[in-house]
Amino acid sequence: MNLRKKISLSLMILTMCLSVLAGCGSDSAAVKVKIGEVTRSVFYAPEYVALTQNFFKDEGLEVELQTIPGGDKTMTALLSGAIDVALVGSETSIYVYQQGADDPVINFAQLTQRDGTFLFARKADANFNWDKLKGSTFLGQRKGGMPQMAGAFTLLQKGIDAEKDLTLIQNIDFANIAGAFASGTGDYVQLFEPTASIFEREQRGRVVASFGVESGYLPYTVFMSKQSYISKNGDTVQKFTNAVQRAQVWVKEHSPEEIADAILPYFENTDRDILASSVKRYKEQDTYAVNPVIDGKEWNNLQDVMDNAGELKERIPEARIVDNSFAEKAGAGVK
């Protein structure tokens, strides 16, 4: 065989090999998904477990996580296409729907099923009852957000009119609420973990009640995306939901200490024992959803909470902005 034929044959073989490699590369290439979470919180532990335990990676997804403070900013990022999936309170999807969006935001995988805040008092109170709040100064959450609405809903159930029976403060930004209480503002404050555990260690007071327990089950924090994204990327959304389901099962089956170790990379400045204490408190009150399905009872409770807060124009049937098909399929395939 002459040199010319040898070169031609070599080039042919090389081209075939490159074609095969390119095909393999494209089939195995991870699909990129951008998540925007409304805050960095122990409350979202299963999300970080899905990342550190490679559940997203196992599904062929390359997930980029960013924190976008504030539900309004997170939703703006989702609607503009800056992120593909938002992890935020499901009330935000209702706000978008109420505005008549052409491309509605669809809830497809629930992460937490209770409010994540606790009533924190300046002093331990073994005989606490809710009537003790009357006449006090209460440092609450931002108006219109789920923490504030769940808090107001709970107070009303306990016979307390937040506007009349309390000196109510709710004009402080979410990020500054804990600092304001630490500086001396308020007799009681509504806190998430791990701040509540940190404040207990610092002897600033004690948790005396849980708004999550008192306000009941509801789709508090949910993964959601635009209808257009879900329609075009159904396979990706299914893989994403599968990973979420695996993480939820993992959290259910592991101890607070093991979970703390798993999520520690996302909380480098937080003491491991504080993380474990926070996770334990959330697990004990059944805060983390055990599967991604949003059921009708939870959806109705959410709208009761919003209606009580004056934030619901009309009740929205679950089917309009909730798609449980991915969660149900994930639940059937992941045990």
CSV table of N, CA and C in Angstrom, one decimal, residues 21-158:
chain,number,residue,atom,x,y,z
A,21,LEU,N,-16.4,9.2,19.2
A,21,LEU,CA,-16.2,9.8,20.5
A,21,LEU,C,-17.1,11.0,20.7
A,22,ALA,N,-17.3,11.8,19.6
A,22,ALA,CA,-18.2,13.0,19.7
A,22,ALA,C,-19.6,12.6,20.0
A,23,GLY,N,-20.0,11.4,19.4
A,23,GLY,CA,-21.4,11.0,19.7
A,23,GLY,C,-21.5,10.5,21.1
A,24,CYS,N,-20.5,9.8,21.6
A,24,CYS,CA,-20.5,9.4,23.0
A,24,CYS,C,-20.5,10.6,24.0
A,25,GLY,N,-19.7,11.6,23.6
A,25,GLY,CA,-19.6,12.8,24.4
A,25,GLY,C,-20.9,13.5,24.5
A,26,SER,N,-21.6,13.6,23.4
A,26,SER,CA,-22.8,14.4,23.4
A,26,SER,C,-23.9,13.6,24.2
A,27,ASP,N,-23.9,12.3,24.1
A,27,ASP,CA,-24.9,11.5,24.8
A,27,ASP,C,-24.7,11.6,26.3
A,28,SER,N,-23.4,11.6,26.8
A,28,SER,CA,-23.1,11.6,28.2
A,28,SER,C,-22.9,12.9,28.8
A,29,ALA,N,-23.0,14.0,28.0
A,29,ALA,CA,-22.8,15.3,28.5
A,29,ALA,C,-23.9,15.7,29.5
A,30,ALA,N,-23.4,16.2,30.6
A,30,ALA,CA,-24.4,16.6,31.7
A,30,ALA,C,-25.2,17.8,31.2
A,31,VAL,N,-26.5,17.8,31.5
A,31,VAL,CA,-27.4,18.9,31.2
A,31,VAL,C,-27.3,20.0,32.4
A,32,LYS,N,-27.0,21.2,32.0
A,32,LYS,CA,-26.9,22.2,33.0
A,32,LYS,C,-28.2,22.8,33.4
A,33,VAL,N,-28.4,22.9,34.7
A,33,VAL,CA,-29.6,23.5,35.3
A,33,VAL,C,-29.2,24.6,36.3
A,34,LYS,N,-29.7,25.7,36.2
A,34,LYS,CA,-29.4,26.8,37.1
A,34,LYS,C,-30.6,27.0,38.1
A,35,ILE,N,-30.2,26.8,39.4
A,35,ILE,CA,-31.2,26.9,40.5
A,35,ILE,C,-30.9,28.3,41.2
A,36,GLY,N,-32.0,29.0,41.5
A,36,GLY,CA,-31.9,30.2,42.4
A,36,GLY,C,-32.7,29.9,43.6
A,37,GLU,N,-32.0,29.8,44.8
A,37,GLU,CA,-32.7,29.7,46.0
A,37,GLU,C,-32.9,31.0,46.7
A,38,VAL,N,-34.0,31.2,47.4
A,38,VAL,CA,-34.4,32.5,48.0
A,38,VAL,C,-33.5,32.9,49.1
A,39,THR,N,-32.9,31.9,49.8
A,39,THR,CA,-31.9,32.2,50.9
A,39,THR,C,-31.1,30.9,51.1
A,40,ARG,N,-30.0,31.0,51.8
A,40,ARG,CA,-29.2,29.9,52.2
A,40,ARG,C,-29.7,29.5,53.6
A,41,SER,N,-30.3,28.3,53.7
A,41,SER,CA,-30.9,27.9,55.0
A,41,SER,C,-30.8,26.4,55.3
A,42,VAL,N,-30.6,26.1,56.5
A,42,VAL,CA,-30.7,24.7,57.0
A,42,VAL,C,-32.1,24.1,56.6
A,43,PHE,N,-33.0,25.0,56.5
A,43,PHE,CA,-34.4,24.6,56.2
A,43,PHE,C,-34.4,23.9,54.8
A,44,TYR,N,-33.4,24.1,54.0
A,44,TYR,CA,-33.4,23.5,52.7
A,44,TYR,C,-32.4,22.3,52.6
A,45,ALA,N,-32.2,21.7,53.7
A,45,ALA,CA,-31.2,20.6,53.8
A,45,ALA,C,-31.2,19.6,52.7
A,46,PRO,N,-32.4,19.1,52.3
A,46,PRO,CA,-32.4,18.1,51.2
A,46,PRO,C,-31.8,18.6,49.9
A,47,GLU,N,-32.0,19.8,49.6
A,47,GLU,CA,-31.4,20.4,48.4
A,47,GLU,C,-29.8,20.2,48.4
A,48,TYR,N,-29.2,20.5,49.6
A,48,TYR,CA,-27.8,20.4,49.6
A,48,TYR,C,-27.3,19.0,49.7
A,49,VAL,N,-28.2,18.1,50.3
A,49,VAL,CA,-27.9,16.7,50.3
A,49,VAL,C,-27.9,16.2,48.8
A,50,ALA,N,-28.8,16.6,48.0
A,50,ALA,CA,-28.9,16.2,46.6
A,50,ALA,C,-27.6,16.6,45.9
A,51,LEU,N,-27.0,17.7,46.3
A,51,LEU,CA,-25.8,18.2,45.7
A,51,LEU,C,-24.5,17.4,46.2
A,52,THR,N,-24.4,17.3,47.5
A,52,THR,CA,-23.2,16.7,48.0
A,52,THR,C,-23.1,15.2,47.9
A,53,GLN,N,-24.3,14.6,47.8
A,53,GLN,CA,-24.4,13.1,47.6
A,53,GLN,C,-24.5,12.7,46.1
A,54,ASN,N,-24.3,13.7,45.3
A,54,ASN,CA,-24.2,13.5,43.8
A,54,ASN,C,-25.5,13.0,43.2
A,55,PHE,N,-26.7,13.2,43.8
A,55,PHE,CA,-27.9,12.7,43.3
A,55,PHE,C,-28.3,13.4,42.0
A,56,PHE,N,-28.0,14.7,41.9
A,56,PHE,CA,-28.2,15.4,40.6
A,56,PHE,C,-27.3,14.9,39.6
A,57,LYS,N,-26.0,14.7,40.0
A,57,LYS,CA,-25.0,14.3,39.0
A,57,LYS,C,-25.3,12.9,38.5
A,58,ASP,N,-25.8,12.0,39.4
A,58,ASP,CA,-26.2,10.7,39.0
A,58,ASP,C,-27.3,10.7,37.9
A,59,GLU,N,-28.1,11.7,37.9
A,59,GLU,CA,-29.2,11.8,37.0
A,59,GLU,C,-28.7,12.5,35.7
A,60,GLY,N,-27.4,12.8,35.6
A,60,GLY,CA,-26.9,13.5,34.4
A,60,GLY,C,-27.1,15.0,34.4
A,61,LEU,N,-27.2,15.6,35.5
A,61,LEU,CA,-27.4,17.0,35.6
A,61,LEU,C,-26.2,17.7,36.2
A,62,GLU,N,-25.9,18.8,35.7
A,62,GLU,CA,-24.9,19.7,36.3
A,62,GLU,C,-25.6,20.9,36.8
A,63,VAL,N,-25.7,20.9,38.1
A,63,VAL,CA,-26.5,22.0,38.8
A,63,VAL,C,-25.7,23.1,39.3
A,64,GLU,N,-26.1,24.3,38.9
A,64,GLU,CA,-25.4,25.5,39.4
A,64,GLU,C,-26.4,26.2,40.4
A,65,LEU,N,-25.9,26.3,41.6
A,65,LEU,CA,-26.8,26.9,42.7
A,65,LEU,C,-26.3,28.3,43.0
A,66,GLN,N,-27.3,29.2,43.0
A,66,GLN,CA,-27.0,30.6,43.5
A,66,GLN,C,-28.1,31.0,44.4
A,67,THR,N,-27.7,31.9,45.4
A,67,THR,CA,-28.7,32.4,46.4
A,67,THR,C,-29.1,33.8,45.9
A,68,ILE,N,-30.4,34.0,45.8
A,68,ILE,CA,-30.9,35.3,45.3
A,68,ILE,C,-31.8,35.8,46.4
A,69,PRO,N,-31.4,36.6,47.3
A,69,PRO,CA,-32.2,37.1,48.5
A,69,PRO,C,-33.5,37.7,48.1
A,70,GLY,N,-34.6,37.2,48.7
A,70,GLY,CA,-35.9,37.8,48.4
A,70,GLY,C,-36.7,37.1,47.4
A,71,GLY,N,-37.9,36.8,47.7
A,71,GLY,CA,-38.8,36.0,46.8
A,71,GLY,C,-39.0,36.8,45.5
A,72,ASP,N,-39.2,38.1,45.6
A,72,ASP,CA,-39.4,38.9,44.4
A,72,ASP,C,-38.2,38.9,43.5
A,73,LYS,N,-37.0,39.0,44.0
A,73,LYS,CA,-35.8,38.9,43.2
A,73,LYS,C,-35.6,37.6,42.6
A,74,THR,N,-35.9,36.5,43.3
A,74,THR,CA,-35.8,35.2,42.8
A,74,THR,C,-36.8,34.9,41.7
A,75,MET,N,-38.0,35.4,41.8
A,75,MET,CA,-39.0,35.2,40.8
A,75,MET,C,-38.7,36.0,39.6
A,76,THR,N,-38.1,37.2,39.7
A,76,THR,CA,-37.7,38.0,38.6
A,76,THR,C,-36.6,37.3,37.8
A,77,ALA,N,-35.7,36.7,38.5
A,77,ALA,CA,-34.6,35.9,37.8
A,77,ALA,C,-35.2,34.8,37.1
A,78,LEU,N,-36.2,34.1,37.6
A,78,LEU,CA,-36.8,33.0,36.9
A,78,LEU,C,-37.6,33.5,35.7
A,79,LEU,N,-38.4,34.5,35.8
A,79,LEU,CA,-39.2,35.0,34.7
A,79,LEU,C,-38.3,35.5,33.6
A,80,SER,N,-37.1,36.1,33.9
A,80,SER,CA,-36.2,36.7,32.9
A,80,SER,C,-35.4,35.6,32.2
A,81,GLY,N,-35.3,34.4,32.8
A,81,GLY,CA,-34.5,33.3,32.2
A,81,GLY,C,-33.1,33.3,32.8
A,82,ALA,N,-32.8,34.1,33.8
A,82,ALA,CA,-31.5,34.1,34.4
A,82,ALA,C,-31.3,32.8,35.1
A,83,ILE,N,-32.3,32.1,35.6
A,83,ILE,CA,-32.3,30.8,36.2
A,83,ILE,C,-33.3,29.9,35.6
A,84,ASP,N,-33.1,28.6,35.7
A,84,ASP,CA,-34.1,27.7,35.1
A,84,ASP,C,-35.1,27.2,36.2
A,85,VAL,N,-34.7,27.1,37.4
A,85,VAL,CA,-35.6,26.6,38.5
A,85,VAL,C,-35.4,27.5,39.7
A,86,ALA,N,-36.5,27.8,40.4
A,86,ALA,CA,-36.5,28.6,41.6
A,86,ALA,C,-36.9,27.7,42.8
A,87,LEU,N,-36.2,27.9,43.9
A,87,LEU,CA,-36.6,27.3,45.1
A,87,LEU,C,-37.1,28.4,46.0
A,88,VAL,N,-38.4,28.5,46.2
A,88,VAL,CA,-39.0,29.7,46.8
A,88,VAL,C,-40.4,29.3,47.3
A,89,GLY,N,-41.0,30.2,48.1
A,89,GLY,CA,-42.3,29.9,48.6
A,89,GLY,C,-43.3,29.8,47.5
A,90,SER,N,-44.2,28.8,47.6
A,90,SER,CA,-45.2,28.6,46.5
A,90,SER,C,-46.2,29.8,46.4
A,91,GLU,N,-46.2,30.6,47.4
A,91,GLU,CA,-47.1,31.8,47.3
A,91,GLU,C,-46.6,32.7,46.1
A,92,THR,N,-45.3,32.7,45.8
A,92,THR,CA,-44.8,33.5,44.7
A,92,THR,C,-45.4,33.1,43.4
A,93,SER,N,-45.6,31.8,43.2
A,93,SER,CA,-46.3,31.4,41.9
A,93,SER,C,-47.7,31.9,41.8
A,94,ILE,N,-48.4,32.0,43.0
A,94,ILE,CA,-49.7,32.5,43.0
A,94,ILE,C,-49.7,34.0,42.7
A,95,TYR,N,-48.8,34.7,43.2
A,95,TYR,CA,-48.7,36.1,42.9
A,95,TYR,C,-48.5,36.4,41.4
A,96,VAL,N,-47.6,35.5,40.8
A,96,VAL,CA,-47.4,35.7,39.3
A,96,VAL,C,-48.7,35.3,38.6
A,97,TYR,N,-49.4,34.3,39.0
A,97,TYR,CA,-50.6,33.9,38.3
A,97,TYR,C,-51.7,35.0,38.4
A,98,GLN,N,-51.8,35.6,39.6
A,98,GLN,CA,-52.8,36.6,39.8
A,98,GLN,C,-52.5,37.8,39.0
A,99,GLN,N,-51.3,38.0,38.5
A,99,GLN,CA,-51.0,39.1,37.6
A,99,GLN,C,-51.3,38.8,36.2
A,100,GLY,N,-51.8,37.6,35.9
A,100,GLY,CA,-52.2,37.3,34.5
A,100,GLY,C,-51.0,36.9,33.6
A,101,ALA,N,-50.0,36.2,34.1
A,101,ALA,CA,-48.8,35.9,33.4
A,101,ALA,C,-49.2,34.9,32.2
A,102,ASP,N,-48.6,35.2,31.0
A,102,ASP,CA,-48.9,34.4,29.8
A,102,ASP,C,-48.1,33.1,30.0
A,103,ASP,N,-47.0,33.1,30.7
A,103,ASP,CA,-46.2,31.9,30.9
A,103,ASP,C,-46.1,31.6,32.4
A,104,PRO,N,-47.2,31.0,33.0
A,104,PRO,CA,-47.2,30.8,34.4
A,104,PRO,C,-46.1,30.0,35.0
A,105,VAL,N,-45.9,30.2,36.3
A,105,VAL,CA,-44.8,29.5,37.0
A,105,VAL,C,-45.5,28.3,37.6
A,106,ILE,N,-44.9,27.1,37.4
A,106,ILE,CA,-45.5,25.8,37.8
A,106,ILE,C,-44.7,25.2,38.9
A,107,ASN,N,-45.4,24.8,40.0
A,107,ASN,CA,-44.8,24.1,41.1
A,107,ASN,C,-44.7,22.7,40.7
A,108,PHE,N,-43.5,22.1,40.8
A,108,PHE,CA,-43.4,20.7,40.4
A,108,PHE,C,-42.7,19.8,41.4
A,109,ALA,N,-42.1,20.3,42.5
A,109,ALA,CA,-41.5,19.5,43.5
A,109,ALA,C,-41.4,20.2,44.8
A,110,GLN,N,-42.1,19.7,45.8
A,110,GLN,CA,-42.1,20.3,47.1
A,110,GLN,C,-40.9,19.9,47.9
A,111,LEU,N,-40.3,20.8,48.6
A,111,LEU,CA,-39.1,20.5,49.4
A,111,LEU,C,-39.4,20.5,50.9
A,112,THR,N,-40.1,21.5,51.4
A,112,THR,CA,-40.5,21.6,52.8
A,112,THR,C,-42.0,21.7,52.9
A,113,GLN,N,-42.5,21.1,54.0
A,113,GLN,CA,-44.0,21.0,54.1
A,113,GLN,C,-44.5,21.7,55.4
A,114,ARG,N,-43.7,22.5,56.0
A,114,ARG,CA,-44.2,23.3,57.2
A,114,ARG,C,-43.4,24.6,57.1
A,115,ASP,N,-44.0,25.6,57.8
A,115,ASP,CA,-43.3,26.9,58.0
A,115,ASP,C,-42.0,26.6,58.8
A,116,GLY,N,-40.9,27.3,58.6
A,116,GLY,CA,-39.7,27.0,59.2
A,116,GLY,C,-39.3,27.9,60.3
A,117,THR,N,-40.2,28.7,60.8
A,117,THR,CA,-39.9,29.7,61.9
A,117,THR,C,-40.3,29.2,63.3
A,118,PHE,N,-39.7,29.8,64.3
A,118,PHE,CA,-40.0,29.5,65.7
A,118,PHE,C,-40.2,30.8,66.4
A,119,LEU,N,-41.1,30.7,67.4
A,119,LEU,CA,-41.3,31.9,68.3
A,119,LEU,C,-40.2,31.9,69.3
A,120,PHE,N,-39.4,32.9,69.4
A,120,PHE,CA,-38.2,33.0,70.2
A,120,PHE,C,-38.5,34.1,71.3
A,121,ALA,N,-38.4,33.8,72.5
A,121,ALA,CA,-38.6,34.7,73.6
A,121,ALA,C,-37.3,35.1,74.3
A,122,ARG,N,-37.2,36.2,74.9
A,122,ARG,CA,-36.0,36.7,75.5
A,122,ARG,C,-35.6,35.8,76.8
A,123,LYS,N,-36.6,35.2,77.3
A,123,LYS,CA,-36.3,34.3,78.5
A,123,LYS,C,-37.0,33.0,78.3
A,124,ALA,N,-36.4,31.9,78.9
A,124,ALA,CA,-37.0,30.6,78.9
A,124,ALA,C,-38.3,30.7,79.6
A,125,ASP,N,-39.3,29.9,79.1
A,125,ASP,CA,-40.6,30.0,79.8
A,125,ASP,C,-41.3,28.6,79.7
A,126,ALA,N,-41.1,27.8,80.7
A,126,ALA,CA,-41.6,26.5,80.8
A,126,ALA,C,-43.1,26.4,80.8
A,127,ASN,N,-43.7,27.5,81.2
A,127,ASN,CA,-45.2,27.6,81.2
A,127,ASN,C,-45.8,28.6,80.2
A,128,PHE,N,-45.1,28.6,79.0
A,128,PHE,CA,-45.5,29.5,78.0
A,128,PHE,C,-46.9,29.2,77.5
A,129,ASN,N,-47.7,30.2,77.2
A,129,ASN,CA,-48.9,30.1,76.5
A,129,ASN,C,-49.0,31.4,75.6
A,130,TRP,N,-49.8,31.2,74.5
A,130,TRP,CA,-49.8,32.3,73.5
A,130,TRP,C,-50.4,33.6,74.0
A,131,ASP,N,-51.2,33.5,75.0
A,131,ASP,CA,-51.8,34.8,75.6
A,131,ASP,C,-50.7,35.7,76.1
A,132,LYS,N,-49.6,35.2,76.4
A,132,LYS,CA,-48.5,36.0,77.0
A,132,LYS,C,-48.0,37.0,75.9
A,133,LEU,N,-48.3,36.8,74.7
A,133,LEU,CA,-47.8,37.7,73.6
A,133,LEU,C,-48.6,39.0,73.7
A,134,LYS,N,-49.8,39.0,74.2
A,134,LYS,CA,-50.7,40.2,74.2
A,134,LYS,C,-50.0,41.3,75.0
A,135,GLY,N,-49.9,42.4,74.3
A,135,GLY,CA,-49.3,43.6,75.0
A,135,GLY,C,-47.8,43.6,74.8
A,136,SER,N,-47.2,42.6,74.1
A,136,SER,CA,-45.8,42.6,73.9
A,136,SER,C,-45.4,43.2,72.6
A,137,THR,N,-44.1,43.4,72.4
A,137,THR,CA,-43.6,43.9,71.1
A,137,THR,C,-43.1,42.7,70.3
A,138,PHE,N,-43.6,42.5,69.2
A,138,PHE,CA,-43.3,41.3,68.4
A,138,PHE,C,-42.6,41.7,67.1
A,139,LEU,N,-41.4,41.1,66.9
A,139,LEU,CA,-40.6,41.4,65.8
A,139,LEU,C,-40.9,40.3,64.7
A,140,GLY,N,-41.7,40.6,63.7
A,140,GLY,CA,-42.1,39.6,62.8
A,140,GLY,C,-41.4,39.7,61.5
A,141,GLN,N,-41.9,39.0,60.5
A,141,GLN,CA,-41.2,38.9,59.2
A,141,GLN,C,-41.9,39.9,58.2
A,142,ARG,N,-41.3,40.0,57.0
A,142,ARG,CA,-41.8,40.9,56.0
A,142,ARG,C,-43.2,40.6,55.5
A,143,LYS,N,-44.0,41.6,55.4
A,143,LYS,CA,-45.4,41.5,55.0
A,143,LYS,C,-45.5,40.9,53.6
A,144,GLY,N,-46.4,39.9,53.5
A,144,GLY,CA,-46.6,39.3,52.2
A,144,GLY,C,-45.8,38.0,51.9
A,145,GLY,N,-44.8,37.8,52.8
A,145,GLY,CA,-44.0,36.6,52.6
A,145,GLY,C,-44.6,35.5,53.5
A,146,MET,N,-44.3,34.2,53.1
A,146,MET,CA,-44.9,33.1,53.8
A,146,MET,C,-44.6,33.1,55.3
A,147,PRO,N,-43.4,33.4,55.8
A,147,PRO,CA,-43.2,33.4,57.3
A,147,PRO,C,-44.1,34.4,58.0
A,148,GLN,N,-44.3,35.6,57.4
A,148,GLN,CA,-45.3,36.5,58.1
A,148,GLN,C,-46.7,36.0,58.0
A,149,MET,N,-47.1,35.5,56.8
A,149,MET,CA,-48.5,35.0,56.7
A,149,MET,C,-48.8,33.8,57.6
A,150,ALA,N,-47.8,32.9,57.7
A,150,ALA,CA,-48.0,31.7,58.6
A,150,ALA,C,-48.0,32.2,60.0
A,151,GLY,N,-47.2,33.2,60.3
A,151,GLY,CA,-47.2,33.7,61.7
A,151,GLY,C,-48.5,34.3,62.1
A,152,ALA,N,-49.0,35.2,61.2
A,152,ALA,CA,-50.3,35.8,61.4
A,152,ALA,C,-51.5,34.8,61.5
A,153,PHE,N,-51.4,33.8,60.7
A,153,PHE,CA,-52.4,32.7,60.7
A,153,PHE,C,-52.4,32.0,62.0
A,154,THR,N,-51.2,31.7,62.5
A,154,THR,CA,-51.1,31.0,63.8
A,154,THR,C,-51.6,31.9,64.9
A,155,LEU,N,-51.2,33.2,64.9
A,155,LEU,CA,-51.6,34.1,66.0
A,155,LEU,C,-53.2,34.2,66.0
A,156,LEU,N,-53.8,34.3,64.9
A,156,LEU,CA,-55.2,34.4,64.8
A,156,LEU,C,-55.9,33.1,65.4
A,157,GLN,N,-55.3,32.0,65.1
A,157,GLN,CA,-55.8,30.7,65.6
A,157,GLN,C,-55.7,30.7,67.2
A,158,LYS,N,-54.8,31.4,67.7
A,158,LYS,CA,-54.5,31.4,69.1
A,158,LYS,C,-55.3,32.6,69.8
